Coordinates of N, CA and C and ligand atoms in Angstrom, one line a residue:
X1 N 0.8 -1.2 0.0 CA 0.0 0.0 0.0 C 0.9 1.3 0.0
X2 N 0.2 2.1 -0.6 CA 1.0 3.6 -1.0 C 0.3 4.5 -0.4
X3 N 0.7 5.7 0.3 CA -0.3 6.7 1.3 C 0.2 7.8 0.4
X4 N -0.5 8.9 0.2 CA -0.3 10.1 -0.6 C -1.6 11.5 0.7
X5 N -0.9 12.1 0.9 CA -1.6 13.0 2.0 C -1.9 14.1 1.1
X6 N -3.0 14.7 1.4 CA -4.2 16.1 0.8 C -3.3 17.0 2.4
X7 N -3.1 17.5 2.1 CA -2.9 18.7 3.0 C -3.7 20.2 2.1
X8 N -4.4 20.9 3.1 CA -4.6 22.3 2.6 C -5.7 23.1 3.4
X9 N -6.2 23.9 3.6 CA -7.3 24.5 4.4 C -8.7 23.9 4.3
X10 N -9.3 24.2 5.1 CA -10.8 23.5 5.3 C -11.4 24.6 3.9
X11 N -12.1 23.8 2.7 CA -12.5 24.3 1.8 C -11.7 24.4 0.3
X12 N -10.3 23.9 0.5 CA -9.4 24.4 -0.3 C -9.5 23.4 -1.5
X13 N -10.1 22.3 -1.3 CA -10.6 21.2 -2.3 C -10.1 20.5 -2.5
X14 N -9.6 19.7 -0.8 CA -8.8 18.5 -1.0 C -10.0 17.0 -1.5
X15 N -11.2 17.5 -0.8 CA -11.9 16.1 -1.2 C -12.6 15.8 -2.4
X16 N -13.0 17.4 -2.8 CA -13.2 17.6 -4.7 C -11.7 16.5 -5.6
X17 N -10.6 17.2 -5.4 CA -9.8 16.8 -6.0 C -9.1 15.2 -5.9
X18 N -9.5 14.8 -4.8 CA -9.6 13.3 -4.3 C -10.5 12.2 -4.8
X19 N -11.4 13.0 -4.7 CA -12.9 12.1 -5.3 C -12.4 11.9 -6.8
X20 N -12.5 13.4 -7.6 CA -12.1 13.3 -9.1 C -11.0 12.1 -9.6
X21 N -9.7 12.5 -8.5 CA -8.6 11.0 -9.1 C -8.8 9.8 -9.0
X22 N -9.5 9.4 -7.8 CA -10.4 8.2 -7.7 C -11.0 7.7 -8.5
X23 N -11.8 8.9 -9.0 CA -12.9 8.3 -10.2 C -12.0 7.8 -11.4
X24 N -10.9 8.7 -12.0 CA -10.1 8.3 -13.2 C -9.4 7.0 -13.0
X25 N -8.5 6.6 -11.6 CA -8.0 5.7 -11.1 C -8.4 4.8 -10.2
X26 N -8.2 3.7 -10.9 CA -10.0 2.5 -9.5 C -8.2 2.2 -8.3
X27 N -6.9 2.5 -8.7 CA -5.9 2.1 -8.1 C -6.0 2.7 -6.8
X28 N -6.4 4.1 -7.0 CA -6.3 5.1 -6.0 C -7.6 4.6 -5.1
X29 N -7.4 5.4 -3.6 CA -8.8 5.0 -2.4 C -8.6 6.0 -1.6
X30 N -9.8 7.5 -2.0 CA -10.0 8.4 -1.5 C -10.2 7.9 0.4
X31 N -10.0 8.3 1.1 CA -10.1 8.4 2.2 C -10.3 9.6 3.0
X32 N -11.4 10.3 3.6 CA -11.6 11.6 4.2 C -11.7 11.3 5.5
X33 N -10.9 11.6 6.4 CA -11.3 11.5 7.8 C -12.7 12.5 8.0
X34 N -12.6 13.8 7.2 CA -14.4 14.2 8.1 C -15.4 12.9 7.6
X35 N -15.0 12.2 6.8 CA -16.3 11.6 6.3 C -16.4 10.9 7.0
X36 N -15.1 9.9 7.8 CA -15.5 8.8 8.4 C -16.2 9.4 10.1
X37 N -15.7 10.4 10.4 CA -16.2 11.2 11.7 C -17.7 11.5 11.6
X38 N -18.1 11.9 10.3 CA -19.6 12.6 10.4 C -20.5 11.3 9.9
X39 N -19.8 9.9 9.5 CA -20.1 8.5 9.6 C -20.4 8.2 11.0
X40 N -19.2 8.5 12.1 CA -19.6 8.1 13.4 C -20.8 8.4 13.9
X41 N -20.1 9.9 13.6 CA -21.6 10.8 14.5 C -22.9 10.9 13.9
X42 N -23.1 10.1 13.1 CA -24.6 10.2 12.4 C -24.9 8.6 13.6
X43 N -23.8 7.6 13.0 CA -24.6 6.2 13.2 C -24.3 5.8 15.3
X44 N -24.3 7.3 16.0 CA -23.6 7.4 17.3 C -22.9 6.5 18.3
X45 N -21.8 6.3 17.1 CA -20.5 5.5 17.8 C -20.2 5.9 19.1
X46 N -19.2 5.1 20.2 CA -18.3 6.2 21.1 C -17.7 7.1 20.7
X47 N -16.9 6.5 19.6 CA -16.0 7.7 19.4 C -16.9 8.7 18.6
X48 N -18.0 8.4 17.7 CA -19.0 9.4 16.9 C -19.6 10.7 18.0
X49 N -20.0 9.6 19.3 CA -20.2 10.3 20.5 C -19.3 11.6 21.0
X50 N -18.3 11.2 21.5 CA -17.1 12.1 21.8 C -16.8 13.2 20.7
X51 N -16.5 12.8 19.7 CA -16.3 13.4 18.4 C -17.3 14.6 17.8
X52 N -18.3 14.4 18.4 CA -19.7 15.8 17.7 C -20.1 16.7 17.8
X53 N -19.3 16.9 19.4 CA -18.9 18.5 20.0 C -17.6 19.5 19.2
X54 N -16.6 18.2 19.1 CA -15.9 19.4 18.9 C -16.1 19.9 17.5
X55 N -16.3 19.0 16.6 CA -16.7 19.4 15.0 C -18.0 20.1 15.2
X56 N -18.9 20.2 15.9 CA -19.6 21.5 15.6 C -18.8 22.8 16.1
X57 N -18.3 22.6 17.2 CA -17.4 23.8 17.1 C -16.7 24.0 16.1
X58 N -15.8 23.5 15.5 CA -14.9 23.8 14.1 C -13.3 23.2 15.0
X59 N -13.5 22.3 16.3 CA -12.1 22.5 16.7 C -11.6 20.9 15.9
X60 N -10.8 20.5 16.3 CA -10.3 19.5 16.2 C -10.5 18.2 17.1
X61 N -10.5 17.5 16.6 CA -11.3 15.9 17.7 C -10.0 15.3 18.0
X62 N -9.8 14.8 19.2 CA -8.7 14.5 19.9 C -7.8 13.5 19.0
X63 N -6.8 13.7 18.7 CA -5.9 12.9 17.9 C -5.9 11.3 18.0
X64 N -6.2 10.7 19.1 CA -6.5 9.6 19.0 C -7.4 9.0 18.5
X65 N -8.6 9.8 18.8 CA -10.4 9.2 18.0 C -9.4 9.1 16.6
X66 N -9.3 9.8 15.8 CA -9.0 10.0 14.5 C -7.9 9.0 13.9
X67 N -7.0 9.1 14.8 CA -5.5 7.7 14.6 C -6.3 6.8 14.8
X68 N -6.9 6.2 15.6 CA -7.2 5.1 15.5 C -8.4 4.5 14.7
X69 N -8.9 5.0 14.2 CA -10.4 5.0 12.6 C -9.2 5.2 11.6
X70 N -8.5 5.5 11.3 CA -7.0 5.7 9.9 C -6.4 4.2 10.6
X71 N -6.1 4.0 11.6 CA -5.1 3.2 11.6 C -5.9 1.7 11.4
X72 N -7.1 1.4 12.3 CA -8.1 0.4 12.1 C -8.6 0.1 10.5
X73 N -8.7 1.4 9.8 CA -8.6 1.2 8.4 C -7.6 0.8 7.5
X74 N -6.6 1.2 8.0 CA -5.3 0.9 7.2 C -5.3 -0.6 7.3
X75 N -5.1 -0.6 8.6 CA -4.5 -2.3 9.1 C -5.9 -3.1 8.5
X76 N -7.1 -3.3 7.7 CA -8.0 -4.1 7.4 C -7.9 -3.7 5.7
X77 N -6.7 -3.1 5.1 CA -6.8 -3.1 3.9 C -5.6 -4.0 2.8
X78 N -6.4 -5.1 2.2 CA -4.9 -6.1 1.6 C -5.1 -5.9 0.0
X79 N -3.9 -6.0 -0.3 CA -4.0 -5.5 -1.7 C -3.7 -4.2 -2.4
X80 N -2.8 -4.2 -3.3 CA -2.2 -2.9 -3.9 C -3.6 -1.6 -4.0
X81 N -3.0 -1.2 -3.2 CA -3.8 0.4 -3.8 C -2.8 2.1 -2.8
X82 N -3.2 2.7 -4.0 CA -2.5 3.9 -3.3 C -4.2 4.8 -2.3
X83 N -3.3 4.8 -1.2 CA -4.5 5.4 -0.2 C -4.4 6.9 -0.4
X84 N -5.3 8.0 -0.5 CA -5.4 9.1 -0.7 C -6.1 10.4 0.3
X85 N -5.0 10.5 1.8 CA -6.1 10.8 2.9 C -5.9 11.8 2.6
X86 N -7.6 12.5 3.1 CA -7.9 13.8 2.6 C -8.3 14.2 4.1
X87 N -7.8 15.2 4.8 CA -7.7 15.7 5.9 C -6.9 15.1 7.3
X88 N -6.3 13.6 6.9 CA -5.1 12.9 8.1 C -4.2 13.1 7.6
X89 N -2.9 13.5 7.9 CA -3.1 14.1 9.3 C -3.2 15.5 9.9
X90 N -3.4 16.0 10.6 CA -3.8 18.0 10.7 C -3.2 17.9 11.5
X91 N -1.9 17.3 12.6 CA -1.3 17.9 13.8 C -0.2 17.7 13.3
X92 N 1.2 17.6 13.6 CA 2.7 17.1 13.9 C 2.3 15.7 14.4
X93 N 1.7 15.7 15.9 CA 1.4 14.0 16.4 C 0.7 13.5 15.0
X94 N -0.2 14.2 15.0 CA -0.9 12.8 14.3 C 0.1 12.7 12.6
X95 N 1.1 13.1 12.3 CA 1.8 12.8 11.2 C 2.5 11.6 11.9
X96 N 3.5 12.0 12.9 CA 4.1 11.2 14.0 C 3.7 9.8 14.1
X97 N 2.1 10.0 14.3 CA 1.5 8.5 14.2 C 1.4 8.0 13.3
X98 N 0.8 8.7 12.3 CA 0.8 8.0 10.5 C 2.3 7.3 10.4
X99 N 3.1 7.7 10.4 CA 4.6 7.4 10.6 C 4.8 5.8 10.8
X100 N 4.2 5.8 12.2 CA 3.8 4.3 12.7 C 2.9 3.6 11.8
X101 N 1.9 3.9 11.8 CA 1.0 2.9 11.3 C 1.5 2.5 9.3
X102 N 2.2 3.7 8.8 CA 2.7 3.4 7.9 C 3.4 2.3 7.7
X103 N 4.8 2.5 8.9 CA 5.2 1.2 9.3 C 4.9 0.2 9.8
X104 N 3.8 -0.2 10.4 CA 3.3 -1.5 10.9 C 2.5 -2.2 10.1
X105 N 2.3 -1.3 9.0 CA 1.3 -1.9 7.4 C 2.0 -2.1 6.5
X106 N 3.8 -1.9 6.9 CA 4.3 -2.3 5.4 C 4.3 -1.5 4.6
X107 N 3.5 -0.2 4.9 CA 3.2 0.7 3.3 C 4.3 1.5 3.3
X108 N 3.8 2.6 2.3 CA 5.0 4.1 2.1 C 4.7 5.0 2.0
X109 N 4.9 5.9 2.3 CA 5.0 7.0 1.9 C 5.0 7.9 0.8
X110 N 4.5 7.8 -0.2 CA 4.7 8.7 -1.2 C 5.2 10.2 -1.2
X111 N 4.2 10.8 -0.4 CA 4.7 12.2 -0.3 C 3.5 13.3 0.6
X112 N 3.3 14.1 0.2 CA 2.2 15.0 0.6 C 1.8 16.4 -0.5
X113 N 0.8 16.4 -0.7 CA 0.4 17.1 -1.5 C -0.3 18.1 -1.1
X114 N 0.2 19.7 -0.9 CA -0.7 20.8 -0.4 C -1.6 21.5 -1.5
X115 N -2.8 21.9 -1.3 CA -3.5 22.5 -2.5 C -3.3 24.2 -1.4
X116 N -3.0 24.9 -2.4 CA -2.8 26.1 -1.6 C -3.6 27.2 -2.4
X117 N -4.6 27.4 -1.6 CA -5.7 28.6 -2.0 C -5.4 29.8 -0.7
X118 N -5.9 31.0 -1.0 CA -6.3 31.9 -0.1 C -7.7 31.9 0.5
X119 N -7.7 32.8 1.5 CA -8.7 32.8 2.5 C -10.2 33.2 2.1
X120 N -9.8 34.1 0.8 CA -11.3 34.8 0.2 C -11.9 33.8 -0.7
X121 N -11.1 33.2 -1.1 CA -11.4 32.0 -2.1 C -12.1 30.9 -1.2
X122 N -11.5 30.5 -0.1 CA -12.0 29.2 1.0 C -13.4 30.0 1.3
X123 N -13.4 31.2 1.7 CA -14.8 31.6 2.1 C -16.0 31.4 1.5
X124 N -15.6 31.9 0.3 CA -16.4 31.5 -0.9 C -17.0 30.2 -1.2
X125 N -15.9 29.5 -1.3 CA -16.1 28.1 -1.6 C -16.9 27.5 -0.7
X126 N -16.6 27.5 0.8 CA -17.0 27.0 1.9 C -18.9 27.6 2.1
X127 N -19.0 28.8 1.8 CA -20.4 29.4 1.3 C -21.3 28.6 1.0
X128 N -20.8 28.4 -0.3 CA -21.5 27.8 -1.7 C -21.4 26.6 -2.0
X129 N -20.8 25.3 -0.9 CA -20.8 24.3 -0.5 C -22.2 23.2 -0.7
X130 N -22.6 22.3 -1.5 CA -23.4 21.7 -1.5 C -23.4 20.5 -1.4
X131 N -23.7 19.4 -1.1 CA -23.2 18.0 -0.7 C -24.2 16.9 -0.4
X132 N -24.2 15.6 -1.4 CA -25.9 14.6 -1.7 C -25.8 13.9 -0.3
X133 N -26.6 14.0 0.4 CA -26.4 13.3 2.1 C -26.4 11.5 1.7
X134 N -27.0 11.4 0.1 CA -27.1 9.4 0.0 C -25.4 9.2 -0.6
X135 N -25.2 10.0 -1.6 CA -24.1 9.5 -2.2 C -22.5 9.8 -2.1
X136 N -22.8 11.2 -1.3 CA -21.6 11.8 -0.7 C -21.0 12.4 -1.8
X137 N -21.6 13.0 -3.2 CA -21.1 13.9 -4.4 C -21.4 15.3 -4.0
X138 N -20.1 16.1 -4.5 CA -19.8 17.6 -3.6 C -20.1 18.5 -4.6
X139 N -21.1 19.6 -4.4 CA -21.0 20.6 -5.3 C -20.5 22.1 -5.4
X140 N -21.0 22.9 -5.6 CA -20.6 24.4 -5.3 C -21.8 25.3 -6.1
X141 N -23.0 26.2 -5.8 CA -23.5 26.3 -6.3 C -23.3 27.6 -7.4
X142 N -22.0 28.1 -7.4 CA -21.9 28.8 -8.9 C -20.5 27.8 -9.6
X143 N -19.3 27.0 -8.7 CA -18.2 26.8 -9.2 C -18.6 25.3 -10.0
X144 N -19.1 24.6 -9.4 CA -19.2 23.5 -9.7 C -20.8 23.1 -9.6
X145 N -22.0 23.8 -10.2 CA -23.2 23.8 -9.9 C -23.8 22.0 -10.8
X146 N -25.0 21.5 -9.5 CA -25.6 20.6 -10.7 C -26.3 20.7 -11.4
X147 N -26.6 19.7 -12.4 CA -27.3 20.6 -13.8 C -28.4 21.1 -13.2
X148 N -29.3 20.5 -12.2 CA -30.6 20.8 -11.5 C -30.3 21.5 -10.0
X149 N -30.7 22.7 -10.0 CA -30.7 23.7 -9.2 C -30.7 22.8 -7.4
X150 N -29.8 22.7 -6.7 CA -30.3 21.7 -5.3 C -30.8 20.3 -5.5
X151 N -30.2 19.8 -6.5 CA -30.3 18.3 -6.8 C -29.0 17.3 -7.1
X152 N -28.7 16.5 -6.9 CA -27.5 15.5 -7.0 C -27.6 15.1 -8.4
X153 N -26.7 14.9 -9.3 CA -26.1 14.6 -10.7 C -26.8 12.8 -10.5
X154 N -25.8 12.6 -9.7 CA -25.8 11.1 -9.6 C -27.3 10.3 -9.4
X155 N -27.9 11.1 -7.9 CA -29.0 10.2 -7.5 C -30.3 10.8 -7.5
X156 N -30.3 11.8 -7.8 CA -31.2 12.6 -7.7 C -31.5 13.2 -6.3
X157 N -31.1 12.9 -5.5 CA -31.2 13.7 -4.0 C -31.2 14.8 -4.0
X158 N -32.3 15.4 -3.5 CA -31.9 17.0 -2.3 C -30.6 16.9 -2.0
X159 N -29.9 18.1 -2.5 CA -28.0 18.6 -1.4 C -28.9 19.0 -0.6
X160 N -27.8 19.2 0.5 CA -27.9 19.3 1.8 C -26.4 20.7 2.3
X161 N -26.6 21.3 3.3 CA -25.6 22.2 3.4 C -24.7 21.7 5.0
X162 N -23.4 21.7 4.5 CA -23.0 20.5 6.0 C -23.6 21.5 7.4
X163 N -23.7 21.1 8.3 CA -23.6 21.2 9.3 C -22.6 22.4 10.2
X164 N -21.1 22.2 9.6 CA -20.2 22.9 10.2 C -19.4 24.4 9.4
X165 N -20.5 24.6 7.9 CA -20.4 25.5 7.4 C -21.2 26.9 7.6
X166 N -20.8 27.0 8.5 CA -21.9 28.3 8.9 C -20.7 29.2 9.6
X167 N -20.3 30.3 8.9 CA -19.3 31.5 9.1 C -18.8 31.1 10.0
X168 N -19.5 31.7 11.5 CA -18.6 31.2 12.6 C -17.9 30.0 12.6
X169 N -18.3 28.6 12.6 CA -17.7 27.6 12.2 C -16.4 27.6 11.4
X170 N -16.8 27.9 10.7 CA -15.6 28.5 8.8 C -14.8 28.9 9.7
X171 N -14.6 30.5 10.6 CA -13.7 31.5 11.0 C -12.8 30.6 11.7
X172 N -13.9 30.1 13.1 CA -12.8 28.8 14.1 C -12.2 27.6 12.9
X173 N -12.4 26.9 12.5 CA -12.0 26.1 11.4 C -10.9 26.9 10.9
X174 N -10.7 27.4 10.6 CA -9.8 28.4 9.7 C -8.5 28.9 10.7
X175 N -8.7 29.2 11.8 CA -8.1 29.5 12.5 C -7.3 28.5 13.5
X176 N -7.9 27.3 13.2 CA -7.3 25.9 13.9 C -6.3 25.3 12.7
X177 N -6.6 25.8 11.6 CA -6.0 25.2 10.5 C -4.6 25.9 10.3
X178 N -4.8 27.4 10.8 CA -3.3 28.0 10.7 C -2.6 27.9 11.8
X179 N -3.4 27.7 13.1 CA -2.1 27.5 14.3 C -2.0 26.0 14.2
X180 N -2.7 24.7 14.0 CA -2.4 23.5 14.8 C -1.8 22.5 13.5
X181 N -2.2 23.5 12.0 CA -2.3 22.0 10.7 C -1.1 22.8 10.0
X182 N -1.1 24.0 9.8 CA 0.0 24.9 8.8 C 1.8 24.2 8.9
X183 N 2.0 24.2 10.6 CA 3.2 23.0 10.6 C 3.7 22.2 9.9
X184 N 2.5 21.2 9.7 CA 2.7 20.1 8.9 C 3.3 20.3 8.0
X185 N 3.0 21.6 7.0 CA 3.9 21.9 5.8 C 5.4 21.6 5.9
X186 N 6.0 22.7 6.9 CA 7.3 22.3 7.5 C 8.0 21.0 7.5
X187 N 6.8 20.6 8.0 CA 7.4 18.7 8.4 C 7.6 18.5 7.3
X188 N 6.5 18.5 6.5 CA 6.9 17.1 5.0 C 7.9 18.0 4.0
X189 N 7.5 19.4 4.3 CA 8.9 20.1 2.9 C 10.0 19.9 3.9
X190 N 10.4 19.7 4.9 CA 11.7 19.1 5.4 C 12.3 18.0 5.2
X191 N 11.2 17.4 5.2 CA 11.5 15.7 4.4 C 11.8 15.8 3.3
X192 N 11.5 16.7 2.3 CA 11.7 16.4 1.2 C 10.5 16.1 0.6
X193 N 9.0 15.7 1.0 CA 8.1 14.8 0.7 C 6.8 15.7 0.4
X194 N 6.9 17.5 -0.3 CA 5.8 18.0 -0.5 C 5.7 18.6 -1.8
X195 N 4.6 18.3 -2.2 CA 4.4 19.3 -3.4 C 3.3 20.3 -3.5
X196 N 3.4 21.9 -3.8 CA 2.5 22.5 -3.6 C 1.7 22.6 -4.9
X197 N 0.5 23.1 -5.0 CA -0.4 23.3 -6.0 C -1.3 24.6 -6.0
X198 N -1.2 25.3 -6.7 CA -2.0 26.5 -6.5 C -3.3 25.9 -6.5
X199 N -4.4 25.6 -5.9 CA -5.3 25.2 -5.9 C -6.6 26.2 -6.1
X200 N -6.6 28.0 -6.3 CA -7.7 28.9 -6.4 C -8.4 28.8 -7.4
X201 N -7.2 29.3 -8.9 CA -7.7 30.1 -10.2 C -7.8 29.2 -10.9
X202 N -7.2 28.5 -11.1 CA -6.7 27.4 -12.1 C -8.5 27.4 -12.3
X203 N -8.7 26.2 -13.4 CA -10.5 25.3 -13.5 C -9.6 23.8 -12.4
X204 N -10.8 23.3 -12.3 CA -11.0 22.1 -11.3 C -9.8 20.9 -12.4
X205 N -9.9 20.7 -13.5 CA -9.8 20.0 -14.2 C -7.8 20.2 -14.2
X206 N -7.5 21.4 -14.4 CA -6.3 21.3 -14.4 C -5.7 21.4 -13.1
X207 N -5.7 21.2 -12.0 CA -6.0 21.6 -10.7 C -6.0 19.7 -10.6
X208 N -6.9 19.3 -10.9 CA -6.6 17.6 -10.9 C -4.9 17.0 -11.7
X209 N -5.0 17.8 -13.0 CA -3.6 16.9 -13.7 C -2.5 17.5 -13.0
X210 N -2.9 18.6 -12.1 CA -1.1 18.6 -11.2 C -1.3 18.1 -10.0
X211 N -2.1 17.5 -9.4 CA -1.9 16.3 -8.3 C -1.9 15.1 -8.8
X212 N -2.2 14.7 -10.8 CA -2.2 14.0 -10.6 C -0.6 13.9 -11.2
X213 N 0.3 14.7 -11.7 CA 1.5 14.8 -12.2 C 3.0 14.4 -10.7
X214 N 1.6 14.9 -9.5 CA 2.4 14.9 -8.2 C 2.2 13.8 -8.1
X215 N 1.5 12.8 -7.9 CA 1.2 11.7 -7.7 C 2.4 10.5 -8.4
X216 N 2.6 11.1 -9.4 CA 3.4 10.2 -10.5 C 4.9 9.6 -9.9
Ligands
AP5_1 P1 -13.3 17.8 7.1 O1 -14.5 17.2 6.6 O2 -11.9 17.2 6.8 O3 -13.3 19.4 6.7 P2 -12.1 20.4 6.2 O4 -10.7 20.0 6.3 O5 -12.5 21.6 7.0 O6 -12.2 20.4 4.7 P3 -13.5 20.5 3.9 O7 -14.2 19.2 3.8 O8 -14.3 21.7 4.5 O9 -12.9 21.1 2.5 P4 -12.2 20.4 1.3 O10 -10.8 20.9 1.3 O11 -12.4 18.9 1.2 O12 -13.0 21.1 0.2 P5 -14.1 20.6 -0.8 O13 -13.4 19.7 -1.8 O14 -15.3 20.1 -0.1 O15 -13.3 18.0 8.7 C1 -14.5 18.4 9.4 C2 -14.2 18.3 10.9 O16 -13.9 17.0 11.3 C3 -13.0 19.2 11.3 O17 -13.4 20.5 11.6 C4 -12.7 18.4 12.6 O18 -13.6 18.8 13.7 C5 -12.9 17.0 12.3 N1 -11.6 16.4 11.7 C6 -11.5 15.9 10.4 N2 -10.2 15.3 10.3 C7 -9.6 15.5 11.5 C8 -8.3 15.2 12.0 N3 -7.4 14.6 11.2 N4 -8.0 15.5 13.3 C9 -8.9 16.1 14.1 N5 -10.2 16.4 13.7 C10 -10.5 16.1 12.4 O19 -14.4 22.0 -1.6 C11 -15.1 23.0 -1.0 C12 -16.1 23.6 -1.9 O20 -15.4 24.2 -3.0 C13 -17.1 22.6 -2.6 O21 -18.3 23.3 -2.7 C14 -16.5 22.3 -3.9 O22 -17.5 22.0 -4.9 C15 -15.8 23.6 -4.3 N6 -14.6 23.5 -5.1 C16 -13.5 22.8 -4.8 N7 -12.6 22.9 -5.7 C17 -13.1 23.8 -6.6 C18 -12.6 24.3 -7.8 N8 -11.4 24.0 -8.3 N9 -13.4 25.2 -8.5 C19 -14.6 25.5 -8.0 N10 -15.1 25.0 -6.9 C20 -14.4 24.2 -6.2

């Protein structure tokens, strides 16, 4: 197994851009820690339990809940595929621990990939956020709109607007992402192991072929 890390701000379009290479590549296996978290807390796990406070606040859920749903996932996956996490890891520790679990699974490391947008752009985007509650397809209602005004491409579903997109939310989000996740950069361009991507202006499409050129 191959691990390839999404690093970038809440909004910046790491799970757009994950979903998209997935779909081109059946090799690739998007993985979103919020997804598996707002998985918990819908079907109210312990950890879903513990976990539903702080994500409505916008803070971060204790590094353990999160290592150990990445790690319990890792360790139950056999067979070549490059894993694509989209939001693990957001601390130093929790890279720290990926670290381990990378090595206890035998996998590697590929690298880390930052999509790097600004703040007026995340706002925006985070705004205009739309998302099918059955099939988990992401939209944007001017950037990426579906053909039917508040309807899902795929299933036909009502979108739905998340939960933890509401300004205040966004601002604390935002602000946890530059003191506790922005590090991380540090870490992996010290290694050696980062590639950045302008992720704002570009279209979605070319914005895919340079994570997927990073990927390579
Ligand atoms: P999580 O679900 O990971 O949220 P996030 O990091 O805040 O990221 P988002 O999902 O908001 O944004 P994204 O970068 O995926 O952007 P998207 O592709 O949707 O985490 C939620 C919460 O869970 C956290 O606050 C925390 O509480 C907890 N959590 C999760 N992981 C954790 C961890 N490791 N440790 C501790 N706690 C954790 O795009 C955004 C919008 O823009 C969409 O509408 C999309 O359609 C649009 N868009 C994207 N790209 C483009 C483009 N190129 N052009 C036009 N529109 C675009």
């Amino acid at each position: 197994m191959k691990v390839v890390i999404l690093l970038g701000a809440p909004g910046s379009g790491k799970g757009t851009v994950a979903s998209r290479l997935a779909e081109q590549d059946s090799s690739l296996r998007h993985v979103s820690s919020g997804d598996l978290l707002r998985d918990a807390v819908k079907r109210q796990t312990p950890a879903g339990v513990e976990a539903e406070g702080y994500m409505k606040r916008g803070e971060l859920v204790p590094d353990a809940i999160i290592a150990q749903m990445i790690g319990d996932l890792m360790a139950g996956i056999t067979g070549e595929c490059t894993l694509l996490l989209d939001g693990f890891p957001r601390t130093v520790a929790q890279a720290e621990i990926l670290d381990g679990t990378i090595s206890k699974c035998g996998a590697e490391l590929k690298g880390a990939i930052l999509l790097d947008v600004s703040d007026d752009i995340i706002v925006e985007r985070i705004a205009g956020r739309r998302g099918c509650p059955k099939c988990g397809a992401g939209y944007h209602v001017t950037g990426l709109p579906p053909k039917v005004a508040g309807i899902c491409d795929k299933c036909g579903t009502a979108l739905v607007i998340r939960k933890d997109d509401n300004p205040e939310t966004v601002q604390n989000r935002l602000a946890v992402y530059k003191a506790q996740t922005l590090p991380l950069i540090d870490f992996y361009r010290g290694r050696g192991q980062l590639s950045c991507i302008k992720g704002g202006i570009d279209p979605l499409e070319v914005i895919v072929a340079k994570a997927k050129q990073a990927l390579a």
